Coordinates of C-alpha atoms and ligand atoms in Angstrom, one line a residue:
M47 CA 26.8 -43.4 36.3
I48 CA 27.8 -46.5 34.3
T49 CA 26.5 -49.7 35.9
S50 CA 28.9 -52.6 36.5
A51 CA 29.2 -55.3 33.9
S52 CA 29.9 -57.8 36.7
T53 CA 27.4 -60.6 37.4
P54 CA 27.2 -62.2 40.8
E55 CA 29.9 -64.8 41.1
Q56 CA 28.9 -68.3 40.2
T57 CA 30.9 -71.4 40.9
Q58 CA 32.8 -72.3 37.8
A59 CA 33.6 -75.7 36.6
A60 CA 36.8 -76.6 34.8
G61 CA 37.3 -75.8 31.1
A62 CA 36.4 -72.1 31.1
V63 CA 38.1 -69.2 29.3
P64 CA 38.6 -66.2 31.6
R65 CA 36.6 -63.2 30.7
H66 CA 39.3 -60.8 32.1
V67 CA 43.0 -61.6 32.3
A68 CA 45.4 -59.2 34.1
V69 CA 49.1 -59.4 33.6
I70 CA 52.0 -58.1 35.8
M71 CA 54.6 -57.8 33.1
D72 CA 57.7 -58.3 35.2
G73 CA 61.3 -59.3 34.4
N74 CA 62.4 -56.9 31.7
G75 CA 65.5 -55.9 33.7
R76 CA 66.6 -59.5 34.4
W77 CA 65.9 -60.5 30.8
A78 CA 68.3 -57.7 29.8
A79 CA 70.9 -58.8 32.3
T80 CA 70.9 -62.4 30.9
H81 CA 71.4 -61.0 27.4
G82 CA 74.1 -58.5 28.4
K83 CA 71.9 -55.6 27.5
S84 CA 70.8 -52.4 29.3
R85 CA 67.6 -52.2 31.4
S86 CA 66.0 -49.9 28.8
D87 CA 66.8 -52.5 26.1
G88 CA 64.8 -54.9 28.3
H89 CA 61.9 -52.5 28.5
R90 CA 62.1 -52.1 24.7
A91 CA 62.0 -55.9 24.3
G92 CA 59.1 -56.0 26.7
S93 CA 57.1 -53.4 24.7
E94 CA 57.7 -55.4 21.5
N95 CA 56.1 -58.4 23.2
L96 CA 52.8 -56.6 23.7
R97 CA 51.5 -57.1 20.2
R98 CA 51.8 -60.9 20.1
V99 CA 50.4 -61.3 23.6
I100 CA 47.3 -59.1 23.0
R101 CA 46.6 -61.0 19.9
A102 CA 47.2 -64.4 21.5
F103 CA 44.7 -63.6 24.3
G104 CA 42.2 -62.2 21.8
K105 CA 42.4 -65.4 19.7
R106 CA 41.6 -67.5 22.7
G107 CA 38.4 -65.5 23.4
V108 CA 39.6 -63.3 26.3
R109 CA 37.4 -60.2 26.3
Y110 CA 39.3 -58.0 28.8
L111 CA 43.0 -57.8 29.1
T112 CA 44.7 -55.5 31.7
L113 CA 48.5 -54.9 31.4
Y114 CA 50.5 -53.5 34.3
A115 CA 53.0 -51.1 32.7
F116 CA 54.0 -48.7 35.5
S117 CA 53.2 -48.7 39.1
T118 CA 52.9 -45.7 41.5
E119 CA 56.0 -47.2 43.2
N120 CA 58.0 -47.3 39.9
W121 CA 58.5 -43.5 40.2
D122 CA 61.2 -44.4 42.8
R123 CA 63.4 -45.9 40.0
P124 CA 66.3 -43.8 38.7
D125 CA 65.2 -40.9 36.6
D126 CA 66.9 -42.1 33.4
E127 CA 65.1 -45.4 33.6
V128 CA 61.7 -43.7 34.2
R129 CA 62.4 -41.4 31.3
A130 CA 63.3 -44.3 29.0
L131 CA 60.2 -46.2 30.1
F132 CA 57.9 -43.4 29.2
K133 CA 59.6 -42.8 25.9
I134 CA 59.1 -46.5 25.1
L135 CA 55.5 -46.4 26.1
N136 CA 54.9 -43.3 24.0
D137 CA 56.5 -45.1 21.0
V138 CA 54.4 -48.2 21.5
I139 CA 51.2 -46.1 21.5
Q140 CA 52.3 -44.4 18.3
S141 CA 53.2 -47.6 16.5
E142 CA 50.4 -49.9 17.7
V143 CA 47.2 -47.9 18.2
D144 CA 46.0 -47.6 14.6
E145 CA 46.4 -51.4 14.0
L146 CA 44.6 -52.2 17.3
H147 CA 41.8 -49.8 16.3
R148 CA 41.5 -51.6 12.9
E149 CA 41.2 -54.9 14.8
G150 CA 38.3 -53.5 16.9
V151 CA 40.2 -53.2 20.2
R152 CA 38.9 -50.7 22.8
L153 CA 41.7 -49.1 24.8
R154 CA 41.4 -47.9 28.4
H155 CA 43.8 -46.4 30.9
L156 CA 43.8 -47.3 34.6
G157 CA 45.6 -45.0 37.0
R158 CA 46.6 -41.4 37.3
L159 CA 47.1 -39.2 34.2
D160 CA 48.0 -36.0 36.0
R161 CA 51.7 -36.9 36.7
L162 CA 52.4 -38.0 33.1
S163 CA 54.0 -35.6 30.5
P164 CA 51.5 -33.6 28.5
T165 CA 52.7 -35.5 25.4
L166 CA 52.1 -39.0 26.8
R167 CA 48.8 -37.8 28.4
R168 CA 47.6 -36.5 25.0
A169 CA 48.6 -39.7 23.2
I170 CA 46.8 -41.9 25.8
C171 CA 43.6 -39.7 25.7
R172 CA 43.7 -39.7 21.9
S173 CA 43.9 -43.5 21.7
I174 CA 41.0 -43.9 24.2
E175 CA 38.9 -41.5 22.2
L176 CA 39.7 -43.1 18.9
T177 CA 38.8 -46.6 20.1
K178 CA 36.0 -45.9 22.5
D179 CA 33.2 -47.3 20.3
N180 CA 35.0 -50.5 19.3
S181 CA 33.3 -53.7 20.3
G182 CA 36.2 -56.1 20.3
M183 CA 38.6 -56.9 23.2
T184 CA 39.1 -54.2 25.8
V185 CA 42.7 -53.7 26.6
C186 CA 43.5 -51.6 29.7
V187 CA 46.9 -50.2 30.3
A188 CA 47.6 -49.7 34.0
L189 CA 50.1 -46.8 33.9
D190 CA 50.9 -44.8 37.1
Y191 CA 48.5 -47.3 38.7
G192 CA 48.4 -48.2 42.4
G193 CA 45.7 -50.3 44.0
R194 CA 45.8 -48.4 47.3
A195 CA 45.8 -45.0 45.5
E196 CA 42.7 -46.2 43.6
I197 CA 40.8 -47.1 46.7
V198 CA 41.8 -43.8 48.4
E199 CA 40.7 -41.9 45.3
A200 CA 37.4 -43.7 45.3
A201 CA 36.8 -42.8 48.9
R202 CA 37.6 -39.1 48.2
S203 CA 35.3 -39.0 45.2
M204 CA 32.4 -40.5 47.2
I205 CA 32.9 -37.8 49.9
A206 CA 33.1 -35.1 47.2
D207 CA 29.8 -36.5 45.8
D208 CA 28.2 -36.2 49.3
V209 CA 27.5 -40.0 49.3
K210 CA 25.7 -40.9 52.6
P211 CA 27.4 -43.4 54.9
E212 CA 24.5 -45.8 54.6
D213 CA 24.8 -45.7 50.8
V214 CA 28.4 -46.9 50.8
S215 CA 28.4 -50.5 49.6
E216 CA 30.7 -52.9 47.8
D217 CA 28.8 -52.2 44.6
L218 CA 29.2 -48.5 45.0
F219 CA 33.0 -48.9 45.6
R220 CA 33.2 -51.0 42.5
R221 CA 31.6 -48.1 40.5
Y222 CA 34.1 -45.6 41.8
M223 CA 37.1 -47.7 40.7
Y224 CA 39.1 -47.1 37.5
T225 CA 37.7 -50.4 36.3
N226 CA 34.1 -49.3 36.5
G227 CA 31.9 -51.2 34.0
M228 CA 34.4 -54.1 33.7
P229 CA 34.2 -57.6 35.3
D230 CA 36.8 -58.3 37.9
P231 CA 39.9 -60.2 36.7
D232 CA 39.4 -63.9 36.6
L233 CA 43.1 -64.7 36.1
I234 CA 46.1 -62.7 37.2
I235 CA 49.4 -63.7 35.6
R236 CA 52.8 -62.6 36.9
T237 CA 55.9 -63.3 34.9
S238 CA 59.6 -63.5 36.2
G239 CA 59.1 -65.7 39.2
E240 CA 58.0 -63.2 41.7
Q241 CA 54.9 -64.2 43.7
R242 CA 53.3 -60.9 44.8
L243 CA 50.7 -58.4 43.6
S244 CA 52.9 -55.3 44.0
N245 CA 49.8 -53.1 44.5
F246 CA 48.0 -54.3 41.4
L247 CA 44.2 -54.4 41.3
I248 CA 44.0 -55.2 45.1
W249 CA 40.3 -54.5 45.3
Q250 CA 39.4 -56.3 42.1
A251 CA 41.6 -59.3 42.7
A252 CA 39.6 -60.6 45.7
Y253 CA 38.5 -63.7 43.9
A254 CA 41.0 -64.0 41.0
E255 CA 43.0 -67.1 40.2
Y256 CA 46.8 -66.6 40.2
Y257 CA 49.3 -68.0 37.8
F258 CA 53.0 -67.4 38.3
T259 CA 55.7 -68.3 35.8
P260 CA 59.5 -67.9 36.0
V261 CA 59.5 -66.8 32.3
Y262 CA 60.6 -63.2 31.9
W263 CA 58.1 -60.9 30.3
P264 CA 59.9 -60.4 26.9
D265 CA 59.9 -64.2 26.5
F266 CA 56.2 -64.7 27.4
D267 CA 55.0 -65.8 24.0
E268 CA 51.9 -67.5 22.5
A269 CA 52.9 -70.9 23.9
E270 CA 53.1 -69.3 27.4
V271 CA 49.7 -67.7 26.9
A272 CA 48.3 -71.1 26.1
K273 CA 49.9 -72.7 29.1
A274 CA 48.4 -70.1 31.5
L275 CA 45.0 -70.4 30.0
D276 CA 45.1 -74.2 30.2
V277 CA 46.1 -74.0 33.9
Y278 CA 43.2 -71.6 34.4
A279 CA 40.8 -74.0 32.6
S280 CA 41.8 -76.8 35.1
R281 CA 40.9 -74.7 38.1
H282 CA 37.6 -75.1 40.0
R283 CA 36.4 -71.8 41.3
R284 CA 34.1 -71.9 44.3
F285 CA 33.6 -68.4 45.5
G286 CA 33.0 -69.6 49.1
K287 CA 30.3 -72.0 48.1
V288 CA 30.6 -75.8 48.2
Ligands
IPE196 C1 58.9 -54.9 34.6 O1 60.2 -55.2 34.5 C2 58.7 -53.5 34.0 C3 58.3 -52.5 35.0 C4 58.2 -52.7 36.3 C5 58.1 -51.1 34.5 P1 61.3 -54.8 35.6 O2 62.0 -53.5 35.2 O3 60.6 -54.8 37.0 O4 62.3 -56.0 35.5 P2 63.1 -56.7 36.7 O5 62.0 -57.1 37.8 O6 64.0 -55.7 37.3 O7 63.7 -57.9 36.1
IPE197 C1 55.4 -54.5 39.2 O1 56.7 -54.8 39.0 C2 55.0 -53.4 38.4 C3 54.9 -53.6 36.9 C4 55.1 -54.8 36.3 C5 54.6 -52.5 36.1 P1 57.9 -54.3 39.9 O2 59.1 -54.9 39.4 O3 57.8 -52.9 40.0 O4 57.5 -54.9 41.3 P2 58.4 -55.3 42.6 O5 59.2 -54.0 42.9 O6 59.3 -56.4 42.3 O7 57.4 -55.6 43.7
MG198 MG1 60.4 -56.1 38.5

C-alpha cells in the first residue's frame, strides 16, 4: 500500500504557494450563451483553456493540480451534451498528452472508469501509463468523479479487504481514496460565480481554502491564476490552532 504524502497540518503564515490546487471548472454553458454559441462550443472553449492554466500553475510552483471535468451528477445532462463532452475530452487527451509528457507532467485520473467508453478509458489508461514515472507537476483529472461515491467505494474496499473495525482510522480512509499518496488540496477554486462544492473532493477539502470568482472557465487565464494565488498567499491558515 502506498503511504500518504500528507504531512500533519501545520499553521501557515501568509505568502505561501499552495502545494495542491483543485479547480471546479464551471461556466462553459454560460460563457457560450454570452457569445451566442452552443453549449458544446462552450465545452470546446473550456478544453482549450486547459493548456494555459496547467502551465500557469506549474510556473508558479504548484506541484499538484486537480481539475474537475465531469461529475457523477453530470450524467443527468442531455445525452447529446454528455456525448459532446466525452468527445471533447478524448480530443484533448489526444492533442495534449505528448506535450505534457515532454514537460514532465504526471497524469492521474480520479473517479470511476467503468462507465466510460472503452475508447476513452483506453486513452486515459495509456496517458497514465505513459507519464507515471515523470517527476514534474501531477495533474489529476476528476472525470466521472463524485465525492460521496468515493467515500462509499473506500468503505466497500475496506470491507472487502477484511479491515477490522478497530483499524479504521482517518489515515486508513485517506489511503483508500482516489487521491492516495497526494496531499489534500490547499486551495479550491471555483469559476462562474457559484459558491458550492458540487460533490467535489468532500473528504479531502476539510481544511482547504476557497476562492470563488465570477469569471467563466474559458476566460480564466494566467492573470486570473495569479489573482487566485495572491489571495491564497494572503490567507492565514490555522487548522484549529491559535
Ligand atoms: C462546466 O460548465 C463543465 C461541466 C460541468 C462539465 P457547465 O456546463 O456547468 O456550464 P454552466 O454552469 O452551465 O454555465
Ligand atoms: C460541477 O459543475 C462539475 C464540474 C465542473 C465538472 P456543475 O455545473 O455540474 O455543478 P452544479 O450543477 O452547478 O452544482
Ligand atoms: Mg455548471
